[in-house]
Amino acid sequence: MKNTPSQLRVLSIDIGGSHIKATILNKKGDLKMEYDKIATPAPANPENVIKAINTLVKDFPSYDKISVGFPGYVKNGVVKTAPNLGSDYWADVDLSKKLEKALGKPTQVVNDADMQGLGVVAGKGLEMVITLGTGFGTALLMDGHLLPHFELAHLPIKEDVTYDNYIGERALEKEGKEKWNKRMKKVFKILKTVFNYDTLYIGGGNSDKLTFKLDKNMKIVTNADGIKGGARLWLNETESKTKRKVATPAE
């Protein structure tokens, strides 16, 4: 990647199941404007989502690059799955190219948990990031290197029940906060046993629904923390404590 100019401005977009959020970042990942958001359209197909993004950012200040966090499996900017938006709409859609054409700036698209991971981790040891929102997002980084993305949300936690079904937004609404927290305790125990992570970061809109005490190596992070990943996508290896070549090469 070429050297990043100090005045770089990045349009950072987070596509979620209920809202699409965006802001402008500087090279360091600092917000240059407050978050703005728009409801995720229904149906959330590529055409409607891109139209919504155009509407959302039409009055934004100028920017040089675009970073997008997408709720599904993404490989080199191409969406493979989008369980909370509709995988039938999104299979093999090159969202990076479509947004680049629509907005006229170089664009990188990665999984939303991966982008948040780049924004929040310390770059030391095995760090895991989960997002608790419409679904269950996960990212893994080793010494700041983003590892290949796994859609752990679709693993069964018990017969015919995936993590998405077990602790996603619908489960929270159906079962209530108390039972959902009991389920989260079970999930955290599994993650600790399986991954033996050094640090676990917990983000997403439902992270503030957790009511029990977390381990010392578990941290709640906000969207404002995670959004810095949008800037780090455009930094070169010498400028960032996180590296993204392993899972989502830029070229």
CSV table of C-alpha atoms in Angstrom, one decimal:
chain,number,residue,atom,x,y,z
A,1,MET,CA,0.0,0.0,0.0
A,2,LYS,CA,1.2,3.5,-0.7
A,3,ASN,CA,2.1,5.9,2.1
A,4,THR,CA,-1.0,7.4,3.7
A,5,PRO,CA,-1.2,11.2,3.7
A,6,SER,CA,-1.6,12.8,7.1
A,7,GLN,CA,-4.7,14.6,6.0
A,8,LEU,CA,-6.4,11.4,5.0
A,9,ARG,CA,-10.2,11.3,5.6
A,10,VAL,CA,-12.1,8.1,5.6
A,11,LEU,CA,-15.8,7.6,5.3
A,12,SER,CA,-16.4,4.7,7.7
A,13,ILE,CA,-19.7,2.8,7.3
A,14,ASP,CA,-21.3,0.2,9.5
A,15,ILE,CA,-24.1,-1.8,7.8
A,16,GLY,CA,-26.3,-3.4,10.5
A,17,GLY,CA,-29.5,-5.4,10.5
A,18,SER,CA,-31.5,-2.4,11.8
A,19,HIS,CA,-29.5,0.7,10.9
A,20,ILE,CA,-26.7,1.8,8.6
A,21,LYS,CA,-24.3,4.1,10.5
A,22,ALA,CA,-21.5,6.3,9.1
A,23,THR,CA,-19.0,9.0,10.1
A,24,ILE,CA,-15.8,10.6,8.8
A,25,LEU,CA,-12.4,9.6,10.4
A,26,ASN,CA,-9.0,11.1,10.2
A,27,LYS,CA,-5.9,8.9,9.8
A,28,LYS,CA,-5.7,8.2,13.5
A,29,GLY,CA,-9.3,7.0,13.6
A,30,ASP,CA,-10.6,10.2,15.4
A,31,LEU,CA,-14.2,11.2,14.5
A,32,LYS,CA,-14.4,14.3,12.4
A,33,MET,CA,-18.1,14.5,12.8
A,34,GLU,CA,-20.8,12.8,14.9
A,35,TYR,CA,-22.3,9.5,13.8
A,36,ASP,CA,-25.3,9.7,11.5
A,37,LYS,CA,-27.6,6.8,10.7
A,38,ILE,CA,-30.5,5.7,8.6
A,39,ALA,CA,-32.8,2.7,8.9
A,40,THR,CA,-31.7,-0.4,7.0
A,41,PRO,CA,-34.1,-0.7,4.2
A,42,ALA,CA,-36.5,-3.6,3.7
A,43,PRO,CA,-35.8,-5.6,1.7
A,44,ALA,CA,-32.1,-5.1,2.4
A,45,ASN,CA,-30.9,-6.0,-1.1
A,46,PRO,CA,-27.8,-4.4,-2.6
A,47,GLU,CA,-29.7,-1.8,-4.6
A,48,ASN,CA,-31.7,-0.6,-1.6
A,49,VAL,CA,-28.7,-0.6,0.8
A,50,ILE,CA,-26.5,1.4,-1.7
A,51,LYS,CA,-29.4,3.8,-2.2
A,52,ALA,CA,-29.7,4.3,1.6
A,53,ILE,CA,-26.0,4.9,1.9
A,54,ASN,CA,-26.1,7.5,-0.8
A,55,THR,CA,-29.0,9.2,1.0
A,56,LEU,CA,-27.1,9.0,4.4
A,57,VAL,CA,-23.8,10.5,3.2
A,58,LYS,CA,-25.0,13.0,0.6
A,59,ASP,CA,-24.3,16.0,2.9
A,60,PHE,CA,-21.2,14.6,4.6
A,61,PRO,CA,-17.9,16.5,4.4
A,62,SER,CA,-15.4,15.4,1.8
A,63,TYR,CA,-13.5,12.1,2.1
A,64,ASP,CA,-10.7,10.3,0.3
A,65,LYS,CA,-11.3,6.6,1.1
A,66,ILE,CA,-14.3,4.4,2.1
A,67,SER,CA,-14.3,1.6,4.7
A,68,VAL,CA,-17.3,-0.6,5.2
A,69,GLY,CA,-18.2,-3.2,7.9
A,70,PHE,CA,-20.7,-5.7,6.6
A,71,PRO,CA,-22.7,-8.3,8.6
A,72,GLY,CA,-21.6,-11.5,6.8
A,73,TYR,CA,-18.8,-13.4,5.3
A,74,VAL,CA,-16.7,-11.1,3.0
A,75,LYS,CA,-13.8,-12.2,0.8
A,76,ASN,CA,-11.7,-9.5,-1.0
A,77,GLY,CA,-14.7,-7.1,-0.9
A,78,VAL,CA,-17.1,-9.7,-2.3
A,79,VAL,CA,-20.0,-10.8,0.0
A,80,LYS,CA,-20.6,-14.5,0.3
A,81,THR,CA,-23.2,-14.6,3.0
A,82,ALA,CA,-25.5,-12.1,4.7
A,83,PRO,CA,-27.8,-14.0,7.1
A,84,ASN,CA,-29.3,-11.0,8.7
A,85,LEU,CA,-29.9,-9.1,5.4
A,86,GLY,CA,-30.7,-12.0,3.1
A,87,SER,CA,-28.0,-14.2,1.7
A,88,ASP,CA,-30.1,-14.8,-1.5
A,89,TYR,CA,-29.7,-11.1,-2.3
A,90,TRP,CA,-26.1,-10.8,-1.5
A,91,ALA,CA,-24.3,-14.0,-2.6
A,92,ASP,CA,-21.2,-13.1,-4.7
A,93,VAL,CA,-22.0,-9.4,-4.8
A,94,ASP,CA,-18.9,-7.3,-5.1
A,95,LEU,CA,-20.0,-4.6,-2.7
A,96,SER,CA,-16.6,-3.0,-2.8
A,97,LYS,CA,-16.8,-2.3,-6.5
A,98,LYS,CA,-20.5,-1.3,-6.4
A,99,LEU,CA,-19.8,1.3,-3.6
A,100,GLU,CA,-16.7,2.5,-5.4
A,101,LYS,CA,-18.8,3.2,-8.5
A,102,ALA,CA,-21.7,4.7,-6.5
A,103,LEU,CA,-19.6,7.1,-4.3
A,104,GLY,CA,-16.5,7.6,-6.5
A,105,LYS,CA,-13.8,6.7,-4.0
A,106,PRO,CA,-11.6,3.7,-3.3
A,107,THR,CA,-13.5,1.3,-1.1
A,108,GLN,CA,-12.7,-1.6,1.1
A,109,VAL,CA,-15.4,-3.9,2.6
A,110,VAL,CA,-14.7,-6.4,5.4
A,111,ASN,CA,-16.8,-8.2,8.0
A,112,ASP,CA,-18.2,-5.8,10.6
A,113,ALA,CA,-16.7,-7.7,13.5
A,114,ASP,CA,-13.4,-7.8,11.7
A,115,MET,CA,-13.5,-4.0,11.2
A,116,GLN,CA,-14.4,-3.4,14.9
A,117,GLY,CA,-11.6,-5.8,15.9
A,118,LEU,CA,-9.0,-3.7,14.0
A,119,GLY,CA,-10.3,-0.7,15.9
A,120,VAL,CA,-10.2,-2.0,19.4
A,121,VAL,CA,-7.4,-4.5,19.9
A,122,ALA,CA,-4.1,-3.8,21.6
A,123,GLY,CA,-2.2,-5.9,19.1
A,124,LYS,CA,-0.9,-8.3,21.8
A,125,GLY,CA,-1.5,-12.0,21.9
A,126,LEU,CA,-4.7,-13.8,20.8
A,127,GLU,CA,-7.5,-11.3,21.0
A,128,MET,CA,-11.1,-12.1,20.2
A,129,VAL,CA,-13.9,-9.6,19.4
A,130,ILE,CA,-17.6,-10.4,19.5
A,131,THR,CA,-20.6,-8.2,18.6
A,132,LEU,CA,-24.0,-8.7,20.1
A,133,GLY,CA,-26.6,-7.2,17.8
A,134,THR,CA,-29.1,-8.4,15.3
A,135,GLY,CA,-26.8,-11.5,15.2
A,136,PHE,CA,-23.5,-12.7,16.7
A,137,GLY,CA,-20.4,-11.4,15.1
A,138,THR,CA,-16.9,-12.7,15.8
A,139,ALA,CA,-13.3,-11.8,14.9
A,140,LEU,CA,-9.9,-13.2,15.9
A,141,LEU,CA,-6.5,-11.4,15.8
A,142,MET,CA,-3.1,-12.7,16.7
A,143,ASP,CA,-0.5,-10.0,17.7
A,144,GLY,CA,-2.6,-7.6,15.7
A,145,HIS,CA,-2.9,-9.8,12.6
A,146,LEU,CA,-6.4,-10.3,11.5
A,147,LEU,CA,-7.0,-14.1,11.2
A,148,PRO,CA,-9.2,-15.6,8.5
A,149,HIS,CA,-12.8,-14.9,9.2
A,150,PHE,CA,-15.0,-17.7,10.6
A,151,GLU,CA,-18.8,-17.3,10.8
A,152,LEU,CA,-19.1,-18.8,14.3
A,153,ALA,CA,-22.6,-17.5,14.5
A,154,HIS,CA,-23.8,-20.4,12.3
A,155,LEU,CA,-22.3,-23.1,14.5
A,156,PRO,CA,-24.9,-25.1,16.4
A,157,ILE,CA,-24.8,-24.5,20.2
A,158,LYS,CA,-27.3,-27.3,20.5
A,159,GLU,CA,-29.4,-29.4,18.1
A,160,ASP,CA,-30.9,-27.2,15.4
A,161,VAL,CA,-30.0,-24.0,17.3
A,162,THR,CA,-27.1,-21.7,16.1
A,163,TYR,CA,-25.4,-19.0,18.1
A,164,ASP,CA,-27.4,-16.5,16.1
A,165,ASN,CA,-30.7,-18.1,17.1
A,166,TYR,CA,-29.5,-18.6,20.7
A,167,ILE,CA,-28.3,-15.1,21.6
A,168,GLY,CA,-29.2,-12.8,18.7
A,169,GLU,CA,-31.7,-9.9,18.9
A,170,ARG,CA,-34.7,-12.2,18.3
A,171,ALA,CA,-33.7,-14.5,21.2
A,172,LEU,CA,-33.3,-11.4,23.5
A,173,GLU,CA,-36.7,-10.1,22.6
A,174,LYS,CA,-38.4,-13.6,22.9
A,175,GLU,CA,-36.7,-14.9,26.0
A,176,GLY,CA,-36.2,-11.7,28.0
A,177,LYS,CA,-33.1,-10.1,29.5
A,178,GLU,CA,-32.7,-12.5,32.4
A,179,LYS,CA,-32.7,-15.7,30.4
A,180,TRP,CA,-30.6,-14.1,27.7
A,181,ASN,CA,-28.0,-13.3,30.3
A,182,LYS,CA,-27.9,-16.9,31.4
A,183,ARG,CA,-27.3,-17.9,27.8
A,184,MET,CA,-24.5,-15.4,27.5
A,185,LYS,CA,-22.8,-16.9,30.6
A,186,LYS,CA,-22.9,-20.3,28.8
A,187,VAL,CA,-21.5,-18.8,25.6
A,188,PHE,CA,-18.7,-17.0,27.4
A,189,LYS,CA,-17.7,-20.2,29.1
A,190,ILE,CA,-17.6,-22.0,25.7
A,191,LEU,CA,-15.5,-19.2,24.1
A,192,LYS,CA,-13.1,-19.2,27.0
A,193,THR,CA,-12.6,-23.0,26.8
A,194,VAL,CA,-12.4,-23.2,23.0
A,195,PHE,CA,-10.2,-20.2,22.2
A,196,ASN,CA,-8.3,-19.5,25.5
A,197,TYR,CA,-8.0,-15.9,24.3
A,198,ASP,CA,-5.8,-13.3,26.1
A,199,THR,CA,-8.5,-10.7,25.8
A,200,LEU,CA,-12.1,-10.7,24.8
A,201,TYR,CA,-13.7,-7.5,23.5
A,202,ILE,CA,-17.5,-7.3,23.5
A,203,GLY,CA,-19.3,-4.8,21.3
A,204,GLY,CA,-22.6,-4.4,19.5
A,205,GLY,CA,-25.9,-2.7,20.6
A,206,ASN,CA,-26.8,-5.4,23.1
A,207,SER,CA,-23.5,-5.5,25.0
A,208,ASP,CA,-25.1,-3.0,27.5
A,209,LYS,CA,-27.7,-5.7,28.3
A,210,LEU,CA,-25.1,-7.8,30.1
A,211,THR,CA,-25.9,-7.8,33.9
A,212,PHE,CA,-23.2,-10.0,35.4
A,213,LYS,CA,-19.6,-9.4,36.3
A,214,LEU,CA,-17.1,-10.0,33.5
A,215,ASP,CA,-13.6,-11.5,33.9
A,216,LYS,CA,-10.7,-9.1,34.0
A,217,ASN,CA,-9.6,-10.0,30.5
A,218,MET,CA,-13.1,-9.2,29.1
A,219,LYS,CA,-13.9,-5.6,28.0
A,220,ILE,CA,-17.0,-3.8,26.8
A,221,VAL,CA,-16.2,-1.6,23.7
A,222,THR,CA,-18.4,0.9,22.0
A,223,ASN,CA,-19.1,1.6,18.3
A,224,ALA,CA,-16.9,4.7,18.7
A,225,ASP,CA,-14.0,2.4,19.7
A,226,GLY,CA,-14.6,0.0,16.9
A,227,ILE,CA,-15.1,2.6,14.2
A,228,LYS,CA,-11.3,3.3,14.3
A,229,GLY,CA,-10.9,0.1,12.3
A,230,GLY,CA,-12.2,2.0,9.3
A,231,ALA,CA,-9.1,4.2,9.3
A,232,ARG,CA,-6.7,1.3,10.1
A,233,LEU,CA,-7.9,-0.5,6.9
A,234,TRP,CA,-6.0,2.2,5.0
A,235,LEU,CA,-2.8,2.3,7.1
A,236,ASN,CA,0.3,0.5,5.9
A,237,GLU,CA,2.2,-2.0,8.0
A,238,THR,CA,4.6,0.4,9.6
A,239,GLU,CA,1.8,2.8,10.7
A,240,SER,CA,-0.5,0.4,12.5
A,241,LYS,CA,-0.4,-2.0,15.4
A,242,THR,CA,-2.9,-4.1,13.5
A,243,LYS,CA,-2.3,-5.9,10.2
A,244,ARG,CA,-4.9,-7.1,7.8
A,245,LYS,CA,-3.0,-9.0,5.1
A,246,VAL,CA,-3.8,-12.5,6.3
A,247,ALA,CA,-7.6,-12.4,6.0
A,248,THR,CA,-8.5,-9.5,3.7
A,249,PRO,CA,-5.8,-8.5,1.3
A,250,ALA,CA,-6.1,-5.1,-0.2
A,251,GLU,CA,-5.0,-6.2,-3.6
